[in-house]
Every structure is written in structure tokens, then in C-alpha cells.
Tab-separated table of C-alpha atoms in Angstrom:
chain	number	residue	atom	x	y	z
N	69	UNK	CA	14.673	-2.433	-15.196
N	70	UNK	CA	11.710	-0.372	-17.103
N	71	UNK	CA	10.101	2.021	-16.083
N	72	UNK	CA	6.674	0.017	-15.701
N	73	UNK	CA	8.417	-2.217	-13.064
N	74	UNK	CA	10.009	0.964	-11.559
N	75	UNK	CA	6.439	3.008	-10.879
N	76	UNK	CA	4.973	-0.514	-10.156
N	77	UNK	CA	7.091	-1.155	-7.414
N	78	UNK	CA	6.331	3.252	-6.250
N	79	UNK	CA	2.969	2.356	-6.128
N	80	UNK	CA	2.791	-0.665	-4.548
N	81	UNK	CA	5.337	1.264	-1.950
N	82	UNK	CA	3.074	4.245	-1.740
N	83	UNK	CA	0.316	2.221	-1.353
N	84	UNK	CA	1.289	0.226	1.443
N	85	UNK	CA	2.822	3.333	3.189
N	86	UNK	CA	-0.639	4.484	3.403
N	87	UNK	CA	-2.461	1.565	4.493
N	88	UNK	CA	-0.877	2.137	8.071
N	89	UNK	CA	-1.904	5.579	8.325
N	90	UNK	CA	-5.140	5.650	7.669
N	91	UNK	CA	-6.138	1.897	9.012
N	92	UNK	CA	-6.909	3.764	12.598
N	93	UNK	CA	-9.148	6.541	10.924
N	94	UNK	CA	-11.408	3.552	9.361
N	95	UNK	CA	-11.646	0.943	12.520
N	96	UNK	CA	-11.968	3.954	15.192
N	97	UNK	CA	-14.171	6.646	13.350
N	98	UNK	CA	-15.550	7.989	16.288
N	99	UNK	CA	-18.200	5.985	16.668
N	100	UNK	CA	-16.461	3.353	18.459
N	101	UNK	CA	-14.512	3.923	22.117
N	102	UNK	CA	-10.836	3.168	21.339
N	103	UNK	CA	-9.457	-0.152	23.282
N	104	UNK	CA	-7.613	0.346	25.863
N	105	UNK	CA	-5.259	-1.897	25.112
N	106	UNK	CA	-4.884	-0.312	21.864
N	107	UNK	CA	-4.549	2.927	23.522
N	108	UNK	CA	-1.494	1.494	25.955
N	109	UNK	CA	-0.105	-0.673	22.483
N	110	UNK	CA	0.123	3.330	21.467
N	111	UNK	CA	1.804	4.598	23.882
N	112	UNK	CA	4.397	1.791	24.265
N	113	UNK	CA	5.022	0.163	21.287
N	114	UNK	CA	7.070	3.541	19.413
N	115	UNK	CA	9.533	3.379	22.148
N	116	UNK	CA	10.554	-0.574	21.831
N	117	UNK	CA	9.579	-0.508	17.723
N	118	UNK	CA	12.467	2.246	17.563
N	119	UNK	CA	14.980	0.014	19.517
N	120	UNK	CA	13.869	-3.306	16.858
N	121	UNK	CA	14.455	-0.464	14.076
N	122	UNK	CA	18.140	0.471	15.627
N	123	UNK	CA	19.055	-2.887	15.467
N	124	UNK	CA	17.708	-3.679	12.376
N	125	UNK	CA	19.996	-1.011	10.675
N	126	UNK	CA	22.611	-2.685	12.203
N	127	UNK	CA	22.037	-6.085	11.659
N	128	UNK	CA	24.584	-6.684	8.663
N	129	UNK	CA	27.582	-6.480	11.881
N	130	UNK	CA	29.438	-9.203	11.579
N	131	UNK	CA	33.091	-11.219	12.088
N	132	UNK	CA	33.074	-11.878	8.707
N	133	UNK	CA	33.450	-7.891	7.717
N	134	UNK	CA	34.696	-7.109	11.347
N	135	UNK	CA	36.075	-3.571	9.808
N	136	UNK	CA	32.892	-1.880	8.118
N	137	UNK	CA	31.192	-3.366	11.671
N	138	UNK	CA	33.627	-1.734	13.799
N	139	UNK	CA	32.880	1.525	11.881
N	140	UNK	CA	29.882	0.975	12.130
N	141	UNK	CA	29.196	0.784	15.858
N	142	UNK	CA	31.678	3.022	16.274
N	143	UNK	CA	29.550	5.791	13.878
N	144	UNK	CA	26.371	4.614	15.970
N	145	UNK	CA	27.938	5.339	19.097
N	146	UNK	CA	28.827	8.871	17.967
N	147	UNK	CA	25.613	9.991	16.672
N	148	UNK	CA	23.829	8.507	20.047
N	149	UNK	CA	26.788	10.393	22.251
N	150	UNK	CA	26.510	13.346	20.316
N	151	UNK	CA	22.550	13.290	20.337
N	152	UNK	CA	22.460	12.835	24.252
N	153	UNK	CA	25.014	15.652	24.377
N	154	UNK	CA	23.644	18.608	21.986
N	155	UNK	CA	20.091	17.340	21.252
N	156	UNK	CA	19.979	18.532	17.702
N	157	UNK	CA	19.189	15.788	15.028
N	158	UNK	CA	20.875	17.274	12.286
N	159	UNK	CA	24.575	17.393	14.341
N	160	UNK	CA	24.194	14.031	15.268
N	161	UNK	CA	22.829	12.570	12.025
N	162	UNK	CA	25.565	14.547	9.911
N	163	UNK	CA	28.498	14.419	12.113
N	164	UNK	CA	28.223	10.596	12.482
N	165	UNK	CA	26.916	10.052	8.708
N	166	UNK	CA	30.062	11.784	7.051
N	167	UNK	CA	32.771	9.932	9.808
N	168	UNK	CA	31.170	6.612	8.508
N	169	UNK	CA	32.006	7.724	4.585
N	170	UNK	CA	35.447	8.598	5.578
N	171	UNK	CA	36.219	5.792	7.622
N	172	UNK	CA	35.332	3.140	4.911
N	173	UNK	CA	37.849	5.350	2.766
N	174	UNK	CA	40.961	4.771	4.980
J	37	UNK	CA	-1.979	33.629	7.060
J	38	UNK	CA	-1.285	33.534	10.828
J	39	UNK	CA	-1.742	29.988	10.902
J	40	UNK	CA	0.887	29.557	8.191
J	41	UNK	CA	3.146	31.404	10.264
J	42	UNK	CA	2.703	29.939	13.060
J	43	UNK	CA	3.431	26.381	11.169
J	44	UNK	CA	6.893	27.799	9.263
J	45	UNK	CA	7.853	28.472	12.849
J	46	UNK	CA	7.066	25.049	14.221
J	47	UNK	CA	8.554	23.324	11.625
J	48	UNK	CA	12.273	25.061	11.407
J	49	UNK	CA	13.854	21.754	13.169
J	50	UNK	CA	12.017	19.070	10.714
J	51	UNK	CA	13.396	21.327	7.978
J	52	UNK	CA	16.665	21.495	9.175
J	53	UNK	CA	16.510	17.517	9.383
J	54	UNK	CA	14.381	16.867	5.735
J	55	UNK	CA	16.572	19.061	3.741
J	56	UNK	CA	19.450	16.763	5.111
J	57	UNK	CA	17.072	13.590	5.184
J	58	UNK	CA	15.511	13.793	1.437
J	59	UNK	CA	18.787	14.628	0.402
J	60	UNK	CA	20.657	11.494	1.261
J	61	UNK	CA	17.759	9.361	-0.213
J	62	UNK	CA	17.969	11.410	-3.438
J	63	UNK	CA	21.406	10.650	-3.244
J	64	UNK	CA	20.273	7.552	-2.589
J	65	UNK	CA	18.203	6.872	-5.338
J	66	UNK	CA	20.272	7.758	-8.446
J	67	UNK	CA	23.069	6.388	-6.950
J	68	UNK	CA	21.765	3.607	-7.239
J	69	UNK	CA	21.026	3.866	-11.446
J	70	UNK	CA	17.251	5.184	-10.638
J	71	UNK	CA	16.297	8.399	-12.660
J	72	UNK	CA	15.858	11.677	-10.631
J	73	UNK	CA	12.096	11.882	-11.541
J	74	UNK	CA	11.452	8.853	-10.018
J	75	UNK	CA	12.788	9.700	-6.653
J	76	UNK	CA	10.587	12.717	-6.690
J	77	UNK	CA	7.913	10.574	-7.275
J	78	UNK	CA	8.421	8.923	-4.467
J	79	UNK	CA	9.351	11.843	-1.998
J	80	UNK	CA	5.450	12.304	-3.460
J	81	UNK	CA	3.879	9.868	-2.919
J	82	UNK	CA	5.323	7.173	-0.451
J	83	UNK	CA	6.514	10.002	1.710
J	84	UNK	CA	8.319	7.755	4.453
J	85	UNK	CA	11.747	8.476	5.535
J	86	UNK	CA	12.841	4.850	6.697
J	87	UNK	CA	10.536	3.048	3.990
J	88	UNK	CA	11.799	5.113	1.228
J	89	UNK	CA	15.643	3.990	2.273
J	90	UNK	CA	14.787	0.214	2.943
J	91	UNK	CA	13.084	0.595	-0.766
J	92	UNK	CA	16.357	1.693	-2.417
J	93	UNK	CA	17.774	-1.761	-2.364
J	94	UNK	CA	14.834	-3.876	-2.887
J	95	UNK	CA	14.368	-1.737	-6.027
J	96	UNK	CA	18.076	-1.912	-7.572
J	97	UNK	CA	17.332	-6.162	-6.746
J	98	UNK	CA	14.145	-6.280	-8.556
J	99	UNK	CA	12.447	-7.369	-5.452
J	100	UNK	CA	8.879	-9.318	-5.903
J	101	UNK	CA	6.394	-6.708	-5.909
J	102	UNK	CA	4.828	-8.870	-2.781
J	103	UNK	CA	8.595	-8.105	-0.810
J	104	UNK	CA	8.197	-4.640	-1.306
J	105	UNK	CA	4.444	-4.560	0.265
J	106	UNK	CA	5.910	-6.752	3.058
J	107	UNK	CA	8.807	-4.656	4.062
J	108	UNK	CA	6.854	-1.309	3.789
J	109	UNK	CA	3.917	-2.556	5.710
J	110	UNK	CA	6.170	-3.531	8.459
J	111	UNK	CA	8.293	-1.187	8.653
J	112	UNK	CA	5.274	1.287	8.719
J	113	UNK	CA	3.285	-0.114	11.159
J	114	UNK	CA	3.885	2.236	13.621
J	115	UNK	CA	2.137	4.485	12.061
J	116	UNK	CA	-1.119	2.513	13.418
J	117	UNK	CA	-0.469	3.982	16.547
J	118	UNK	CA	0.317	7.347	15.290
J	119	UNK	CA	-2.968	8.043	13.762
J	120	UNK	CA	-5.139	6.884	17.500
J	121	UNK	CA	-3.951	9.975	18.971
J	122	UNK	CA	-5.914	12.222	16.141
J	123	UNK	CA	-8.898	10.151	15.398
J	124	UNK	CA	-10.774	12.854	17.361
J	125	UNK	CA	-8.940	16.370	16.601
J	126	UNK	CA	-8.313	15.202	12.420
J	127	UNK	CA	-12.162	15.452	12.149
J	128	UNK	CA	-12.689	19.301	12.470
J	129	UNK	CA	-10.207	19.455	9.665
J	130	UNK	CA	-12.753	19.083	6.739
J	131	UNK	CA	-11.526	18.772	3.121
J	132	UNK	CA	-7.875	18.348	3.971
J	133	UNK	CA	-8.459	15.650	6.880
J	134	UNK	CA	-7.509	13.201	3.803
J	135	UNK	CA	-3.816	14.665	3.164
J	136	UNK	CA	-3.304	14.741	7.020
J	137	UNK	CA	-3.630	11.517	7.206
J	138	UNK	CA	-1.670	10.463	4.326
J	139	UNK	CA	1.432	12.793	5.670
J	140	UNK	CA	1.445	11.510	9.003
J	141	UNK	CA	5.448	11.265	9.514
J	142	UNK	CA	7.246	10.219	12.254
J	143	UNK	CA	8.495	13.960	12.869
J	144	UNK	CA	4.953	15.554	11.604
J	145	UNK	CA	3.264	13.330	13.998
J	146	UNK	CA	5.726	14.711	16.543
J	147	UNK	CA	4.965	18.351	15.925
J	148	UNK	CA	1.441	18.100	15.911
J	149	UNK	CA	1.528	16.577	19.566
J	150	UNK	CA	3.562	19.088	20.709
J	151	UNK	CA	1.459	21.936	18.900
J	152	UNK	CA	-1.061	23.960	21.454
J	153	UNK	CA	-3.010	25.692	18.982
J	154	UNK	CA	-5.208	29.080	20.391
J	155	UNK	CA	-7.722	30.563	18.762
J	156	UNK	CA	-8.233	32.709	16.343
J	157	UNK	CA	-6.133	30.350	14.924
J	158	UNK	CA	-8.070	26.632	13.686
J	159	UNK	CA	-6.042	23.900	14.517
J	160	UNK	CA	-7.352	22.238	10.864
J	161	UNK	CA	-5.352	25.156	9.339
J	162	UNK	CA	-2.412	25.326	11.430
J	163	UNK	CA	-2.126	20.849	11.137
J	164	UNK	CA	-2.711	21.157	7.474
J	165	UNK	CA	0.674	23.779	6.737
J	166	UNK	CA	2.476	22.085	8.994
J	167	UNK	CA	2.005	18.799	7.607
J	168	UNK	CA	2.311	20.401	3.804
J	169	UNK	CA	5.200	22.581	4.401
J	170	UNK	CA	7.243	19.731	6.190
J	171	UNK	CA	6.575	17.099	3.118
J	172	UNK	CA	7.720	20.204	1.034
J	173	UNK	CA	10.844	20.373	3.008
J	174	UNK	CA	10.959	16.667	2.245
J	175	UNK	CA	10.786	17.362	-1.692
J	176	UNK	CA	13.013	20.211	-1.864
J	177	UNK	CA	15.919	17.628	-0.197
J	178	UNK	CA	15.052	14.648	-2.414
J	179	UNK	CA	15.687	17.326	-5.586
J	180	UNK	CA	19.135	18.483	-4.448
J	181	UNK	CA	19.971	15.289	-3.295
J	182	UNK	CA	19.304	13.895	-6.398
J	183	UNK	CA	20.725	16.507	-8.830
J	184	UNK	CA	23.922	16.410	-6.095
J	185	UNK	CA	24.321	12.638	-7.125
J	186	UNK	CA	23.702	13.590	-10.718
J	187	UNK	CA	25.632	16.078	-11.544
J	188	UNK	CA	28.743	15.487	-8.912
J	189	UNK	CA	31.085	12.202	-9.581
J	190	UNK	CA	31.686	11.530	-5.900
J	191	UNK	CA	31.611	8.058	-4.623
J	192	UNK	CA	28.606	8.043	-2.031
J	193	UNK	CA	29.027	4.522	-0.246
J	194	UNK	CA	28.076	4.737	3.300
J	195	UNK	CA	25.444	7.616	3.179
J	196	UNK	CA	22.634	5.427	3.650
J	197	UNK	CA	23.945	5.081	7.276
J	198	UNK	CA	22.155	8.590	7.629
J	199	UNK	CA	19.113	6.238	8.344
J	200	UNK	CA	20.701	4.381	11.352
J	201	UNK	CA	21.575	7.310	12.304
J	202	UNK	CA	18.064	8.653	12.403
J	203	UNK	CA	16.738	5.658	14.065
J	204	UNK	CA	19.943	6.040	16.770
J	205	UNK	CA	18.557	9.544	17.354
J	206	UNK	CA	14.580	9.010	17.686
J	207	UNK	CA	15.807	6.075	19.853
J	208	UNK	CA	17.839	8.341	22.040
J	209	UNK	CA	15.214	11.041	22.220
J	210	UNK	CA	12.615	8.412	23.321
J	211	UNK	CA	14.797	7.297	25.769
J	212	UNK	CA	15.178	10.745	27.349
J	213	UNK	CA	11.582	11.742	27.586
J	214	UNK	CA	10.112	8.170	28.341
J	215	UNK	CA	8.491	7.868	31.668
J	216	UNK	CA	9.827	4.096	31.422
J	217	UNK	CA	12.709	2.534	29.823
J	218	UNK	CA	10.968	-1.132	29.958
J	219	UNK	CA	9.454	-0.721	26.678
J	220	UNK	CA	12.770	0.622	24.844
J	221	UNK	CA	14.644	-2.337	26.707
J	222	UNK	CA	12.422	-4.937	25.870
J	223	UNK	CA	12.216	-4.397	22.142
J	224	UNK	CA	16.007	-4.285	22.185
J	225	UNK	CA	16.588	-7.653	24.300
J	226	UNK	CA	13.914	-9.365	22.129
J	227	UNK	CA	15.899	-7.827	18.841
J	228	UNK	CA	19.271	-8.816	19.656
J	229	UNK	CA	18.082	-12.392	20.422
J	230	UNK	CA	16.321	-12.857	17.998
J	231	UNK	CA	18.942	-11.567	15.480
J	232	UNK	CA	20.943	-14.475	16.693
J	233	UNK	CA	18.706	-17.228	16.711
J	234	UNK	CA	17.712	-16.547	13.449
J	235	UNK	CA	19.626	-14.376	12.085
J	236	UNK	CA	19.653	-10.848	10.268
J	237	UNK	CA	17.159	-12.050	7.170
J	238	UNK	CA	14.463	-13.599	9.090
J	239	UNK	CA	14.015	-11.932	12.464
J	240	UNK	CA	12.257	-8.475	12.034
J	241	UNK	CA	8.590	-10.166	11.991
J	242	UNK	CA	9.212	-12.356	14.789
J	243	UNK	CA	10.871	-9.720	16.646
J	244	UNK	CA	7.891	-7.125	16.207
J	245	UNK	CA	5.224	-9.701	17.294
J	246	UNK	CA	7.268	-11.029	20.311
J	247	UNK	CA	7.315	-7.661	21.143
J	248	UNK	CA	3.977	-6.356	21.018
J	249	UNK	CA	3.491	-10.196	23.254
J	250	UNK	CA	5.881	-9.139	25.945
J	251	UNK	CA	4.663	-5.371	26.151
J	252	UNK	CA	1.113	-6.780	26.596
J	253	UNK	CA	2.257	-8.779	29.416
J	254	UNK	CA	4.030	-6.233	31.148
J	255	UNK	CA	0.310	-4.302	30.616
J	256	UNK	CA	-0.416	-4.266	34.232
J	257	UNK	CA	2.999	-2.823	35.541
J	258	UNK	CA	3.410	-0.484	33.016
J	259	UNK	CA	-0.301	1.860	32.663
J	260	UNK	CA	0.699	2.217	36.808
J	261	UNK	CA	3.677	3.879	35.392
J	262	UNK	CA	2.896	5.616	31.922
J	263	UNK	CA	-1.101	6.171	33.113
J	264	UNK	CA	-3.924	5.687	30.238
J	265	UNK	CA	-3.122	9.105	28.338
């Protein structure tokens, strides 16, 4: 790939990144009351987005690779145990991360 | 320099989790043939933990420029409802209201909600070193991670599960301090379902704008339980 494609595809990341963030700033500058129903999409939607997003990651589980899926929800269920347990992101996100690696290496 | 204090204080946890974070997409990254510059680059300027990992594959497939913008729109769009709660408070900021905005994570954003700031102290100063020192954090762990997976031969398959990970963990912490599960539950149901009717290339958009549907029915039921705040 060069390097024009490469920063191309940044940008156009970077760019769109952005567009999220500051889309509220523009449409609700103060001027204007904020919806309500924006204001309850707000305050709802994180909590069921992040549940899409968990399943999302784990989407690829299949039959057809029942092994890596097995580690897979197995590693999930660890760093979700060990999060409701000892509340600290980085023991959960390591701890279940690196039993992943070695599991696909038995 | 009390507000900057005050900010490396508040942000100890997010740089616990960036150092780790940045690293495994720097890892990532030249893992996956990119040069090390690059990933900097966009530790710089994309600055989005879950889009920057969903971006490592699309890159090393030469994805359509018009994929990419699809993806990280989506998987952004969160952030819409980040930025409502700081229309108001982002506009004392002045000349740094513009970089606030742009670093908006999902664990800045968390920070600043949970930041009472007193005076002396302005809370434009105190927002804008938090939100700089935490993308800094973010930096620091792309450049290890990346010189790691330079300069070290290991075989790194399977780090990118760091990012279901992170997902598992918001998800958990959600659940914990939400007032109501419904929300959590029906994103899942509507997820799963839709990841078997149409399976795991095709149902992300469908399964975001189902959801949004459902939650917006539920409207009535749920601002009893959550109130209007």
C-alpha cells in the first residue's frame, strides 16, 4: 500500500471520528432548547450501544472455528467476572487479554 | 498549576488503562505491516480507542475509502450523545473549547461528568488538562506499543481481543451503575437476533437503528425510571 492511500484512509478516519463529536456543538449551540427526546436518546442509548458493541466483537463465534469461539467466550466471561469482582479496568482487560493469547497457543 | 494537578490526579485510572490501551493498538498497527509513524498519527489525530482497532483491518484490506467513513461514523456515533451533556459548560472554555470537543473519549467524557470542579479553580482549565493529559497517555502507549512490536519478534495474534475486552468492561460498569437494565437488555436481544438473521457482516446498522426504535418506544416507561437529567 503507499503511503498516500495510508494517510488517505487516517484522514478520512480522523475526519469522520470528529464529525460525531462536534455534530451536537453545531445543531444545539445554545440558542436552541435541547429535545427531550434527544436528551432521554442520551441517557439511554450508551448503555444498549455498549451491549450492540459487545456483541459485535464477538460476532466472528462460530461452529465452524468452535475452538478460537470457545476461547473466546470463555476470555469474555473472565474479563466480565473479573470486572464485576475487582472493578479495575486494567485487571480485567489484561488478565483476560493475555489468557486469550495463550490459549490460541495450546 | 492547581488545575493541572488536580487533572493528573483525576486521570491516574484512564492512564493506567491508555498506557495498556494505545499499546495494544500500536502493537496493533505494525503488526499488521503499518509503519510506527503512522500509528502515531493516528493516536493524533483519530484519537478513538474502538475506531482506531476496527481501522486496523480495514487498512491491511485496502478497504474503500467510503468503508472506512462508514464504519467510523458508526461506530462513533455515540459520541452524539456525549457532547449534549457539555453544550452548556464547553462554552466558558474559550480558545480551547475546539480541542475539547475533538478529545471527547469515551473515558474523558467519563471523567469530566464525574469532575466537581470549585473555584479558584476554572473548570475550562481543569477540562482542558484533563482532556490533554489523557490523549497524552494515549500517545505515550501507541509509541511503546509500537516500538514493542518493532523491535520484539513475538507473535501477537489475539491481542486485539483487548478491545472486547474493553467493551465487556464499559458494558459491565454500565450495568452496575444503571438505574435500569432495559436499555442494556434491549440492545443485546436486538444484537443477538439480528446477528442471526443476518448474520455477522450485515447486522450492526440494522441493529443500531432497531435499537434507538425500541428505546423510543419504551420512552414513556423508562424517563419514570431514569428521570429527564
Amino acid at each position: 500500500m503507499s503511503e498516500t492511500t495510508m494517510f488517505l484512509s487516517i484522514l478520512v478516519c480522523a475526519i469522520c471520528s470528529f464529525i460525531p463529536r462536534v455534530l451536537p456543538f453545531l445543531c444545539f449551540n445554545g440558542k436552541k432548547e435541547v429535545p427531550r427526546t434527544v436528551t432521554y436518546l442520551g441517557n439511554t442509548l450508551p448503555m444498549a450501544v455498549m451491549a450492540v458493541l459487545v456483541i459485535y466483537c464477538i460476532k466472528s463465534v462460530s461452529l465452524s472455528a468452535p475452538r478460537e469461539s470457545a476461547f473466546q467466550l470463555l476470555a469474555v466471561a473472565v474479563a466480565m467476572a473479573l470486572h464485576w469482582w475487582k472493578n479495575s479496568p486494567l485487571l480485567s482487560i489484561g488478565v483476560s487479554t493475555i489468557l486469550y493469547m495463550v490459549l490460541l497457543r495450546l | 498549576m492547581q488545575e493541572f494537578r488536580f487533572a493528573a490526579k483525576k486521570t491516574v485510572p484512564v492512564l493506567c488503562g491508555y498506557l495498556f490501551m494505545g499499546a495494544a493498538f500500536g502493537l496493533l498497527f505494525v503488526s499488521a505491516g503499518f509503519p510506527w509513524y503512522a500509528a502515531l498519527v493516528c493516536s493524533l489525530t483519530i484519537y478513538a480507542g474502538s475506531v482506531q482497532y476496527a481501522f486496523v483491518p480495514l487498512l491491511a484490506q485496502q478497504a474503500s475509502l467510503g468503508m472506512i467513513g462508514a464504519m467510523t461514523l458508526l461506530l462513533n456515533a455515540r459520541h452524539i450523545f456525549y457532547g449534549l451533556s457539555f453544550v452548556e459548560s464547553f462554552k466558558k472554555a474559550g480558545k480551547v473549547r475546539p480541542y475539547l470537543i475533538f478529545a471527547l473519549t469515551d473515558e474523558t467524557y467519563s471523567l469530566l461528568c464525574g469532575t466537581a470542579v470549585q473555584p479558584p479553580m476554572r473548570q475550562g482549565r481543569v477540562f482542558f488538562w484533563i482532556s490533554l493529559l489523557d490523549q497524552c497517555y494515549w500517545i505515550i502507549g501507541t509509541a511503546i506499543g509500537a516500538f514493542a512490536g518493532t523491535a520484539l519478534p513475538f507473535d501477537m495474534t489475539g491481542v486485539d481481543f483487548a478491545m472486547t475486552a474493553l467493551f465487556a468492561v464499559i458494558f459491565v460498569e454500565q450495568w452496575k451503575s444503571a438505574k435500569s437494565h432495559r436499555p442494556a437488555i434491549t440492545g443485546l436481544v436486538i444484537a443477538v437476533v439480528f446477528l442471526i438473521v443476518l448474520g455477522p457482516e450485515q447486522f450492526l446498522l440494522p441493529t443500531l437503528l432497531v435499537t434507538v426504535f425500541f428505546l423510543l418506544l419504551q420512552r414513556k416507561k423508562l424517563e419514570g425510571v431514569i428521570g429527564h437529567e
